mmCIF file of C-alpha atoms in Angstrom:
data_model
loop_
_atom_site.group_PDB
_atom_site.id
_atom_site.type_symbol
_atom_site.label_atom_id
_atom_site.label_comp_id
_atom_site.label_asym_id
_atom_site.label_seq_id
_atom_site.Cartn_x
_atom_site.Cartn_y
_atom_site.Cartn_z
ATOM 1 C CA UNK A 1 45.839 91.181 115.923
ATOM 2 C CA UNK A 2 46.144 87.801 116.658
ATOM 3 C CA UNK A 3 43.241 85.807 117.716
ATOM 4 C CA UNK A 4 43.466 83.709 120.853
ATOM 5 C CA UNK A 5 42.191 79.831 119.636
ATOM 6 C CA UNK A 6 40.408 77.827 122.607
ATOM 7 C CA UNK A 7 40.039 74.889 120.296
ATOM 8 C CA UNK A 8 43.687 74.555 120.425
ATOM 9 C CA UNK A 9 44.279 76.022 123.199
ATOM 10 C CA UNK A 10 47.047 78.858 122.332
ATOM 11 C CA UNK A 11 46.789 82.298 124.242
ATOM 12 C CA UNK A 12 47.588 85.521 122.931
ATOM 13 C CA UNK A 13 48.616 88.510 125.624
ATOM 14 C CA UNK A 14 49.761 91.632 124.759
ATOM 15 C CA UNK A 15 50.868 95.081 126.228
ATOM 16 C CA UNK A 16 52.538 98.374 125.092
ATOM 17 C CA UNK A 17 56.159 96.609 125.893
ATOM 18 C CA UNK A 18 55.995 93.139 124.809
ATOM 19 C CA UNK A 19 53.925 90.205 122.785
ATOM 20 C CA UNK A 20 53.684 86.617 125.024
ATOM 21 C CA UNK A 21 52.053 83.594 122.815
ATOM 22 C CA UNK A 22 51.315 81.170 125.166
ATOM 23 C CA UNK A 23 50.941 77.386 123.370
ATOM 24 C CA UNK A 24 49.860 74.461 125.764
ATOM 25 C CA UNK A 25 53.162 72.282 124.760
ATOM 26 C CA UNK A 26 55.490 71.464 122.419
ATOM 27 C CA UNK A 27 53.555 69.678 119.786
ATOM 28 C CA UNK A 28 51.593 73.039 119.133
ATOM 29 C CA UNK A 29 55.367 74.513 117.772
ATOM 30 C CA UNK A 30 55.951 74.953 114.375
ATOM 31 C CA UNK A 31 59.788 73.619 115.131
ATOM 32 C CA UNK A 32 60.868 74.356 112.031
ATOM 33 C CA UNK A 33 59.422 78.049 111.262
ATOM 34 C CA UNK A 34 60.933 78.604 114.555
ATOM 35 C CA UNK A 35 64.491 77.506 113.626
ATOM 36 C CA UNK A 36 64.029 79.030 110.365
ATOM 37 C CA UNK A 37 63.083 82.494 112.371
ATOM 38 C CA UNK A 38 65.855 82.345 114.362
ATOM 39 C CA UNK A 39 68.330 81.653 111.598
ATOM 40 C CA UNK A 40 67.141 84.646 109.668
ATOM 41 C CA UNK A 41 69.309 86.948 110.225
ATOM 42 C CA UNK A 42 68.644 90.479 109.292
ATOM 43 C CA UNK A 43 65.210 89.400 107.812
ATOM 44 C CA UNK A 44 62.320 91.662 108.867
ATOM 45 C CA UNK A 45 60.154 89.052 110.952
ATOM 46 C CA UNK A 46 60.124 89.353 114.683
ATOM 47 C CA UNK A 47 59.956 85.977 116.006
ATOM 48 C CA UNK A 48 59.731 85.377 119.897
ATOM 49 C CA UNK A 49 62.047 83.798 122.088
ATOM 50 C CA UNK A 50 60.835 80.770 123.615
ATOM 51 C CA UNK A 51 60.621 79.695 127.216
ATOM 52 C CA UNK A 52 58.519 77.673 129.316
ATOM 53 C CA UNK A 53 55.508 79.171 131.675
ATOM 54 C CA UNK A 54 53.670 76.631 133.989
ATOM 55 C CA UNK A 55 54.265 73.532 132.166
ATOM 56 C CA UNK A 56 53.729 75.787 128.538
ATOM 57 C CA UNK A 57 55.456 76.569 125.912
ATOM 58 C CA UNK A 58 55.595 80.786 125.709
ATOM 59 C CA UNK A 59 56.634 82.559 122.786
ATOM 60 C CA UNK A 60 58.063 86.266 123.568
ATOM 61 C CA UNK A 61 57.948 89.169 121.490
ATOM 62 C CA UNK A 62 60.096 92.388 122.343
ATOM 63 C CA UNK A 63 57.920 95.281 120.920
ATOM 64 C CA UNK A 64 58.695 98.465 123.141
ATOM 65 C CA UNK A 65 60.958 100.266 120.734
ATOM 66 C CA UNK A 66 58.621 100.283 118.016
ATOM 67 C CA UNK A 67 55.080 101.642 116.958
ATOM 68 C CA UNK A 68 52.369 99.485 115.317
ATOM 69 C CA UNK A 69 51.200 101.050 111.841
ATOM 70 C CA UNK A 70 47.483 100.843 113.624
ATOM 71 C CA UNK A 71 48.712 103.664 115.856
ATOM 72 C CA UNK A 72 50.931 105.812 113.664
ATOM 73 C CA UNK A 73 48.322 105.736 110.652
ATOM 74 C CA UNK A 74 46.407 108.749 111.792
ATOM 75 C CA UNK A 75 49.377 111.029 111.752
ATOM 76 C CA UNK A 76 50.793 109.981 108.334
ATOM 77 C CA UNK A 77 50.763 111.643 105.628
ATOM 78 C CA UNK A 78 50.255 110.205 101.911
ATOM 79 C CA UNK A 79 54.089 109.799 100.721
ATOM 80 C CA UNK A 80 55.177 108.018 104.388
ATOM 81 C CA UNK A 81 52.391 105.941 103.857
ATOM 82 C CA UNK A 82 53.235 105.046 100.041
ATOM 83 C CA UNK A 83 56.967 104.344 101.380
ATOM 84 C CA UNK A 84 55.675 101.955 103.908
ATOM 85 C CA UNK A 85 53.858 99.754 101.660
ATOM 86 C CA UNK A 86 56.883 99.515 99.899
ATOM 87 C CA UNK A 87 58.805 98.517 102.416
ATOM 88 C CA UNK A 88 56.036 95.817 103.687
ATOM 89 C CA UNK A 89 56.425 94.548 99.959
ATOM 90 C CA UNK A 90 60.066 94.483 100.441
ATOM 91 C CA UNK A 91 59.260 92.161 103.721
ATOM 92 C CA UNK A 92 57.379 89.839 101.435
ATOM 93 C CA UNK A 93 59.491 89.614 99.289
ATOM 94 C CA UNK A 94 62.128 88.250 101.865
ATOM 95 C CA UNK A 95 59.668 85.663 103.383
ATOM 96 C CA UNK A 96 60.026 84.359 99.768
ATOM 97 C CA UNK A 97 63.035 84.237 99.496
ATOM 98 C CA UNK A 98 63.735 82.443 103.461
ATOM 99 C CA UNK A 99 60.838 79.100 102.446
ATOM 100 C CA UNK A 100 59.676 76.975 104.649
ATOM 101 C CA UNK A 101 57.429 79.515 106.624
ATOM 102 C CA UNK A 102 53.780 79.506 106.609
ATOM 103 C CA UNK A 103 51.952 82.091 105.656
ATOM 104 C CA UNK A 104 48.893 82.038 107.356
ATOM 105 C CA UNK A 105 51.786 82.641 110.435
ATOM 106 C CA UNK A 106 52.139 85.878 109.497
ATOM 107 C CA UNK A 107 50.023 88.818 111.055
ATOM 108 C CA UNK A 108 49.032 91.690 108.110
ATOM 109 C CA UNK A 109 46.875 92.958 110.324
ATOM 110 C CA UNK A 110 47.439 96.930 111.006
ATOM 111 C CA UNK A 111 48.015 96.325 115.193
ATOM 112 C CA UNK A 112 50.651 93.555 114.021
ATOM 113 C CA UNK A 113 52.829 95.429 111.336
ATOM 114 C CA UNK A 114 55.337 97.310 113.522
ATOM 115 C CA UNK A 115 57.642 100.387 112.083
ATOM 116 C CA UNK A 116 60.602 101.705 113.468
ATOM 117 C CA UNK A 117 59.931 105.022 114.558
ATOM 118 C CA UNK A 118 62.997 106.661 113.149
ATOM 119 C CA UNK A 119 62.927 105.500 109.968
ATOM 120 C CA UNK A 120 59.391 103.617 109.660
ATOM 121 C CA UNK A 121 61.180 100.297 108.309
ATOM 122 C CA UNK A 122 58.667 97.768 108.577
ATOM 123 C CA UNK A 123 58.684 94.381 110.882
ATOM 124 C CA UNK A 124 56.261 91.416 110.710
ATOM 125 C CA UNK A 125 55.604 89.302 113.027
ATOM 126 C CA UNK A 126 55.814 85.556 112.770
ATOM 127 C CA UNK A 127 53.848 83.124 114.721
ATOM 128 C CA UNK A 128 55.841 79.352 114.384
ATOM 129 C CA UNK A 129 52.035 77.335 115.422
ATOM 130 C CA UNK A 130 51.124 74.074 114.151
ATOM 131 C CA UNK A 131 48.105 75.086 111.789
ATOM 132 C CA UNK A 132 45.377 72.326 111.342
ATOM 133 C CA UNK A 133 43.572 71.767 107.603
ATOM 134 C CA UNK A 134 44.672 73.122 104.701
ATOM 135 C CA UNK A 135 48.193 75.656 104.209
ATOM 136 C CA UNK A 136 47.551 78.637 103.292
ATOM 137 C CA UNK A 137 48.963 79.498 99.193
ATOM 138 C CA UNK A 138 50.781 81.923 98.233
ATOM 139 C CA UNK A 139 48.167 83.304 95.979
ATOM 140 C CA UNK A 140 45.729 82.982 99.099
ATOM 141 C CA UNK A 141 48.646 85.418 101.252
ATOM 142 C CA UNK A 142 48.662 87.746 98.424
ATOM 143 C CA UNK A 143 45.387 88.167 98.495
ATOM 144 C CA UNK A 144 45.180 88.185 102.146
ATOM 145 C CA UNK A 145 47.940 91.179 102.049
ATOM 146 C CA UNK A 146 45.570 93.221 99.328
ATOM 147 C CA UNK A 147 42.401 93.104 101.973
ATOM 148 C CA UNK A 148 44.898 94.250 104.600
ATOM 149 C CA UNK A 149 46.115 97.197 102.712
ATOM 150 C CA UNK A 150 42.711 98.270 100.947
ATOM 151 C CA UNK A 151 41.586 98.869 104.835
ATOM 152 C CA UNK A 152 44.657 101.047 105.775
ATOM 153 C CA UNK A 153 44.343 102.891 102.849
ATOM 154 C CA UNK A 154 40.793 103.911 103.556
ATOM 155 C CA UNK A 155 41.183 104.134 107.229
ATOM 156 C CA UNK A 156 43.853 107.184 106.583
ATOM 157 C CA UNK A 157 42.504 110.263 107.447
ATOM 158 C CA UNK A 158 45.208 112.394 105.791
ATOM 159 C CA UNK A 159 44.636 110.952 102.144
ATOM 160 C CA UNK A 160 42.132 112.541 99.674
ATOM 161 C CA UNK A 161 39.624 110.717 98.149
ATOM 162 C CA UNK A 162 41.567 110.644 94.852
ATOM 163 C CA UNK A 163 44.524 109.185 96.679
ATOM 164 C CA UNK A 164 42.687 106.314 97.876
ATOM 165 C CA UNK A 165 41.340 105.298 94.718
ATOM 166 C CA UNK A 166 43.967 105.840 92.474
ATOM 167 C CA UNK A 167 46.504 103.986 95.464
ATOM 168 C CA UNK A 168 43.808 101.406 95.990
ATOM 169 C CA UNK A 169 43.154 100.310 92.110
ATOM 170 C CA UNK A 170 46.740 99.903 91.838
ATOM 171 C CA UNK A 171 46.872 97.012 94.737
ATOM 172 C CA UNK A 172 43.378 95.240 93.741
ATOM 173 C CA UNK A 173 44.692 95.500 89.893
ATOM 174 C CA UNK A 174 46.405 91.956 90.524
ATOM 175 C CA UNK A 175 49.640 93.817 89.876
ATOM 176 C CA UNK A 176 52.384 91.285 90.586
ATOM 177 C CA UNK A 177 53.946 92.391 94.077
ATOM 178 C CA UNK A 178 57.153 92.855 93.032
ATOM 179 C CA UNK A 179 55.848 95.193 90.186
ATOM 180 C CA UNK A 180 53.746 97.083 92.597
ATOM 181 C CA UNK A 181 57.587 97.845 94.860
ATOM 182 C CA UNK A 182 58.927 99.446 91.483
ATOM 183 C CA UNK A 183 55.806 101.417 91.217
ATOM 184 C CA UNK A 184 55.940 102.568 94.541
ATOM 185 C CA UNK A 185 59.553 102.796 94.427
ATOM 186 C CA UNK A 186 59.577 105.256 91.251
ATOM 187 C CA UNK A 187 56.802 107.183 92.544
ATOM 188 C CA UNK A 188 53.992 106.953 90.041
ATOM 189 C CA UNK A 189 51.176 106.835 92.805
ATOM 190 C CA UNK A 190 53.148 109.885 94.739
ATOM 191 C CA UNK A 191 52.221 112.781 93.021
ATOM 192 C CA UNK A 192 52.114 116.347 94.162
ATOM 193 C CA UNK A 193 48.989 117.559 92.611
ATOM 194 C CA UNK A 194 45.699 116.091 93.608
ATOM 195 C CA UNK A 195 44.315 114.111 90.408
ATOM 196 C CA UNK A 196 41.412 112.288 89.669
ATOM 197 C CA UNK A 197 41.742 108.258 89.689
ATOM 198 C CA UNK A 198 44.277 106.487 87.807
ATOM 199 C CA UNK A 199 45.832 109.808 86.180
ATOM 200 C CA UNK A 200 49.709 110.026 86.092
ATOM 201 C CA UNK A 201 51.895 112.316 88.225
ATOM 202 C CA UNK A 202 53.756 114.857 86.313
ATOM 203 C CA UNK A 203 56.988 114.124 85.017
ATOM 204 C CA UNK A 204 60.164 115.772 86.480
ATOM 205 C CA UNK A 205 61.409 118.216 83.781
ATOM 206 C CA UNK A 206 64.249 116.247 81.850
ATOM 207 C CA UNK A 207 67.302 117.871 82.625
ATOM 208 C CA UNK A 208 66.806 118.194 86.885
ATOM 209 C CA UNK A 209 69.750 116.694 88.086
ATOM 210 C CA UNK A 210 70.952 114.795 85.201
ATOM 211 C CA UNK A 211 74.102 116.801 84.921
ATOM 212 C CA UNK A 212 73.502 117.565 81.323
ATOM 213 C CA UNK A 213 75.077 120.480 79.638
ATOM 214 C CA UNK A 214 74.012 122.140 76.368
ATOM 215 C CA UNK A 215 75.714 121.191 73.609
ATOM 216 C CA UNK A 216 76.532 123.268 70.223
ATOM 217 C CA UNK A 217 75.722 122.445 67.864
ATOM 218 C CA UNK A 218 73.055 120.329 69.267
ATOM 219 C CA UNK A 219 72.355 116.540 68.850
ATOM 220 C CA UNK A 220 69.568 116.861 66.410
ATOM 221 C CA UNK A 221 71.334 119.324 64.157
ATOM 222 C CA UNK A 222 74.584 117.616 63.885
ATOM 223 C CA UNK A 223 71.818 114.205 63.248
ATOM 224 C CA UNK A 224 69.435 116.034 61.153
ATOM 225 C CA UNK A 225 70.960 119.310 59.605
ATOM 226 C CA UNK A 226 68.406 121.356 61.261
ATOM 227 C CA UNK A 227 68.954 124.805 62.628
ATOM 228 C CA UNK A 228 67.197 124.937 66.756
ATOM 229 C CA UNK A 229 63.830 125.827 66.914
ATOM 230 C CA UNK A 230 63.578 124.277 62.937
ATOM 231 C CA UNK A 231 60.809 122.114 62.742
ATOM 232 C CA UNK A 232 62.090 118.366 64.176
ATOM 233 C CA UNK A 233 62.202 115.193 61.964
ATOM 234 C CA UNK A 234 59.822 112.658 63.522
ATOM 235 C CA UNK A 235 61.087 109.247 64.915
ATOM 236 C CA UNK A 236 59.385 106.090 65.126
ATOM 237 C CA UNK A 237 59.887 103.511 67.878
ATOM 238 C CA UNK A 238 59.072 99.939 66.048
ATOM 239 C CA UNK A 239 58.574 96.789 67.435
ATOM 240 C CA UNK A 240 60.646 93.989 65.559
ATOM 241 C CA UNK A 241 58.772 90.547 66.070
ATOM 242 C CA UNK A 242 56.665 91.680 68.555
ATOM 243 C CA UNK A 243 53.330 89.874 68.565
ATOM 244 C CA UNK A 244 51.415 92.433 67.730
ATOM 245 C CA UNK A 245 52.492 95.829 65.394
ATOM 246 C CA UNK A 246 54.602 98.991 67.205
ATOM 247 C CA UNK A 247 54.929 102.275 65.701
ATOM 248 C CA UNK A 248 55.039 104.768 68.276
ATOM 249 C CA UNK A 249 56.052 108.558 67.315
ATOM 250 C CA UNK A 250 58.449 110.368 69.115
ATOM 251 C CA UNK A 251 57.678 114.052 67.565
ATOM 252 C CA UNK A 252 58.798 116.426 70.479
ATOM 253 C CA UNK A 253 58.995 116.952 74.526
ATOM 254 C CA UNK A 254 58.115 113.679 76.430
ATOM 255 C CA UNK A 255 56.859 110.146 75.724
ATOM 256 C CA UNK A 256 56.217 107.454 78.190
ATOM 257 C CA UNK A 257 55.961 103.994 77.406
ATOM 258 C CA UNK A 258 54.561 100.853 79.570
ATOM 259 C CA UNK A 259 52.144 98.912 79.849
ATOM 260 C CA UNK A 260 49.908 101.287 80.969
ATOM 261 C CA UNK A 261 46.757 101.680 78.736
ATOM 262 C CA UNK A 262 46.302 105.438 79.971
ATOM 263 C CA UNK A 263 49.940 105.877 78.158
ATOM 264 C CA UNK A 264 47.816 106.360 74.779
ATOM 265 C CA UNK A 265 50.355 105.592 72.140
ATOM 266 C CA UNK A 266 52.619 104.787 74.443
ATOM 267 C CA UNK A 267 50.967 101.752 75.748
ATOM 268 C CA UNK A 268 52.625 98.459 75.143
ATOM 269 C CA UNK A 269 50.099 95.972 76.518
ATOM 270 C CA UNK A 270 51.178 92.481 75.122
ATOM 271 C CA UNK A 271 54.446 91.821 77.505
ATOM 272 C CA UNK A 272 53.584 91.456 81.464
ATOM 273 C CA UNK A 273 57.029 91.705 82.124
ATOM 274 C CA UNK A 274 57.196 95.316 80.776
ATOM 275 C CA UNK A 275 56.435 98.021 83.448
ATOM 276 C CA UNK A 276 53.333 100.377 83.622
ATOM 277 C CA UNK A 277 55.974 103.216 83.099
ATOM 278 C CA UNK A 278 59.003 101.463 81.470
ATOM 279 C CA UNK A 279 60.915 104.307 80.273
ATOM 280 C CA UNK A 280 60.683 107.815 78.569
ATOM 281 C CA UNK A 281 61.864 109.341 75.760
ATOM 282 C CA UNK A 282 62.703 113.058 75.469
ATOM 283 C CA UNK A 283 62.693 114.940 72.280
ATOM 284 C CA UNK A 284 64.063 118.453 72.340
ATOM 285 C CA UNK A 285 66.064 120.826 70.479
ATOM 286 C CA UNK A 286 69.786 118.965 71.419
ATOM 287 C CA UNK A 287 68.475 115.592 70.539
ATOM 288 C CA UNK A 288 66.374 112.476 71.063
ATOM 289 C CA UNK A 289 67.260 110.592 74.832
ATOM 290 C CA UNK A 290 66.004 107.290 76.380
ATOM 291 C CA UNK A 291 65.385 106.964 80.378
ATOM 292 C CA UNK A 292 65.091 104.079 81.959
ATOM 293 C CA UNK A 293 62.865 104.504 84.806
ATOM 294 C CA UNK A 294 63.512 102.099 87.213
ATOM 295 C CA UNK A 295 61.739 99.285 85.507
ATOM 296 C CA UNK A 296 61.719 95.909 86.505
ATOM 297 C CA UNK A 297 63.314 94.211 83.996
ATOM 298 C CA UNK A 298 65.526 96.594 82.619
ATOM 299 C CA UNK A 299 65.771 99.187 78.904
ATOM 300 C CA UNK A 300 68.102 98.160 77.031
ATOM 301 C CA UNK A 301 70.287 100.687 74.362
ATOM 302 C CA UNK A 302 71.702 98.164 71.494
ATOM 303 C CA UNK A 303 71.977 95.431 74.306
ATOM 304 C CA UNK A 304 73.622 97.220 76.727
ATOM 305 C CA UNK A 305 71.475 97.967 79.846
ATOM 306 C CA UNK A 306 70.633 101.229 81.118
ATOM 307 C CA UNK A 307 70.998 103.052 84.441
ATOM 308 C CA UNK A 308 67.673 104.054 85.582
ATOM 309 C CA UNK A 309 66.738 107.490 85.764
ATOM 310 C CA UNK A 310 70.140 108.468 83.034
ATOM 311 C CA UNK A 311 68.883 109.935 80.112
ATOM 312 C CA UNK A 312 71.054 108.202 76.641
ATOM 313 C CA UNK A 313 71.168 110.261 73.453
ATOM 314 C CA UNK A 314 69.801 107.517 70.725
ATOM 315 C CA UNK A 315 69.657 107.915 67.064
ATOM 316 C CA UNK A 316 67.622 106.618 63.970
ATOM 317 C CA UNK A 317 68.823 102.752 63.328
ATOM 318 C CA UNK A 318 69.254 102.085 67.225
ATOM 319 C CA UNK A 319 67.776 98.779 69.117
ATOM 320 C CA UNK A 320 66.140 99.050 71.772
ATOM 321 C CA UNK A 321 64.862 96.524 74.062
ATOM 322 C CA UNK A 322 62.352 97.051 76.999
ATOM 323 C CA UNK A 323 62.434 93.851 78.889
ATOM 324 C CA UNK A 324 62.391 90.821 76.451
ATOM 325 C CA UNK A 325 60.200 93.006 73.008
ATOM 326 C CA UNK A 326 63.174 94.391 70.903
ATOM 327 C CA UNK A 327 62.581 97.308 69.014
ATOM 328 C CA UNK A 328 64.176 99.505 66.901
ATOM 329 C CA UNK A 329 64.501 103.327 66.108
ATOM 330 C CA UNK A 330 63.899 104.819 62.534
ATOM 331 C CA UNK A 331 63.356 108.247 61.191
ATOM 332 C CA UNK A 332 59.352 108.445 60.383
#
C-alpha cells in the first residue's frame, strides 16, 4: 500500500470504495505519466482523476467494483493463483509497451493489485508523483515485482509446500518475464499431482483432443516397413551448427525438449531464446509427431511454423528449427 511521504508532503487515504492521493500542488504531478494514463486506453493501470481539494491537487481512484489480491488470497486456490500471475505479467508487459511511466509509480504491493471479481483480470495502480533521486530501472522493477510475488506465494494458505517452491524457484530463477507468461500460460507449474520441487507435470496423453484418427497402415509402417507392435527404428534429432553437439533419440512414447536441464536428453541449454519446454515429440505405433507447445519463439517444421499444441507427422531427413538452432531429423 502506498506510503504517505511528509517530506513531500503527499497524502494517501483510502476506504473500501475509493483511493484519494492528495499532493500539495501541481509541481508534485508527474504531468506526463498522467496524460500518458489517461491516454491509455484499455491498458490495465487505474489512474485517478484529478481535481482540486483545499488549494491541492487530489488524485481519485474508483475501486468499489473490485477486490484487492491481499483480500481474495486466502480463498484461492493454486491454479487461480498461477492464472493471476500471468495476467499481472501480462500488465507488465503493457507498461512496456505504453513508455514514459515510472516504475517506482507503480504499487506491486498485494493491497494495491486489484482483480475483477468475475474474472480475476488484474489492474495496477499508477501513481503520476514527481519522484526525487534516482529512477527506478527496469531491472530494479523486475526485481521489485519478484519480492512482491515470492511473499504472495508464501502467504497462500491453500498451496502445499511443494507448490511454493517449485512456483517460487521459477520467479527467483531470473526467468525473463515474458518467458515466465508462456510458462504459466502452458501450465508447466499447474500440475495435478503434488510433486516434489522443480519436477514436471504430467503430460496430457497425445491424442486428447487433437482430432487424430488412426490410420492403416500406420505412419511408421508405410515409413519403415514395420508391422505395429514390431520393434521401432530409432530417430535422432541433430543439431546442424549448433554451438555445441545434438543427438537426441526419439525411440518411443514422449520426448520433451527445452531448455530445461531436468529434460535429461532433452535439454538444450545453449539458446536462451529456446523455452524450458519447447516442444514434444511423440513416437508411437502410427508414426513420429512434433508439438509445439506454446513456446515463445516458435517450432518450426522445414521453415514453416507450427500451431502450438498440433501434433505434425515428421519423417527422417526433416528440418527442424526450435527458435533460431536448426536441426535436422535422421534415422539413428
Amino acid at each position: 500500500m502506498y506510503e504517505s511521504n511528509q517530506q513531500t508532503g503527499v497524502q494517501y487515504i483510502r476506504d473500501s470504495q475509493k483511493i484519494n492521493l492528495i499532493l500539495p500542488g501541481e509541481e508534485c504531478l508527474d504531468q506526463i505519466g498522467y496524460k500518458v494514463l489517461q491516454n491509455a486506453a484499455g491498458a490495465s493501470l487505474l489512474c485517478g482523476y484529478k481535481s482540486l481539494y483545499n488549494g491541492k491537487v487530489k488524485l481519485t481512484y474508483e475501486i468499489s467494483k473490485y477486490a484487492s489480491l491481499a483480500a481474495l488470497l486466502p480463498q484461492l486456490t493454486y491454479e487461480q493463483l498461477t492464472g493471476i500471475l500471468c495476467d499481472l505479467l501480462s500488465v507488465v508487459e503493457q507498461v512496456y509497451d505504453i513508455g514514459f511511466l515510472q516504475y517506482e509509480n507503480i504499487s506491486l504491493q498485494a493491497d494495491d493489485i486489484f482483480l475483477n471479481t468475475t474474472n480475476y483480470k488484474v489492474s495496477l495502480l499508477y501513481f503520476p508523483v514527481k519522484t526525487h533521486g534516482e529512477l527506478e530501472s527496469r531491472a530494479e522493477f523486475e526485481q521489485r515485482l519478484r519480492q512482491e510475488v515470492h511473499k504472495l506465494i508464501y502467504a497462500s494458505p491453500l498451496i502445499t509446500q511443494a507448490r511454493m517452491h517449485r512456483l517460487d524457484d521459477a520467479f527467483q530463477s531470473g526467468a525473463r518475464l515474458c518467458e515466465l507468461k508462456h510458462q504459466l500460460q502452458d501450465g508447466l507449474f499447474t500440475s495435478g499431482r503434488d510433486t516434489e520441487p522443480g519436477s514436471l507435470p504430467p503430460e496430457r496423453p497425445s491424442d486428447a483432443g487433437s482430432g487424430r484418427q488412426e490410420r492403416a497402415p500406420g505412419l511408421w509402417q508405410r515409413l519403415f516397413g514395420q508391422r505395429k507392435g514390431a520393434r521401432r527404428a530409432a530417430l535422432l534429432l541433430v543439431g546442424e551448427g549448433t554451438p555445441e553437439p545434438v543427438s537426441i533419440r526419439l525411440t518411443g512414447g514422449e520426448q520433451l525438449v527445452g531448455k530445461n536441464p531436468q529434460l535429461g536428453q532433452g535439454a538444450i541449454l545453449f539458446n536462451r531464446t529456446i523455452s524450458r519446454r519447447h516442444c514434444k515429440f511423440i513416437v508411437g505405433d502410427d508414426g513420429c509427431f512434433l508439438v509445439d507447445l506454446n513456446s515463445a519463439n516458435g517450432t518450426f517444421l522445414n521453415e514453416a511454423r507450427l500451431t502450438p499444441q498440433v501434433p505434425y507427422p515428421v519423417k527422417p531427413g526433416d528440418k527442424i528449427r526450435l527458435a533460431n538452432s536448426r536441426f535436422l531429423l535422421t534415422q539413428g
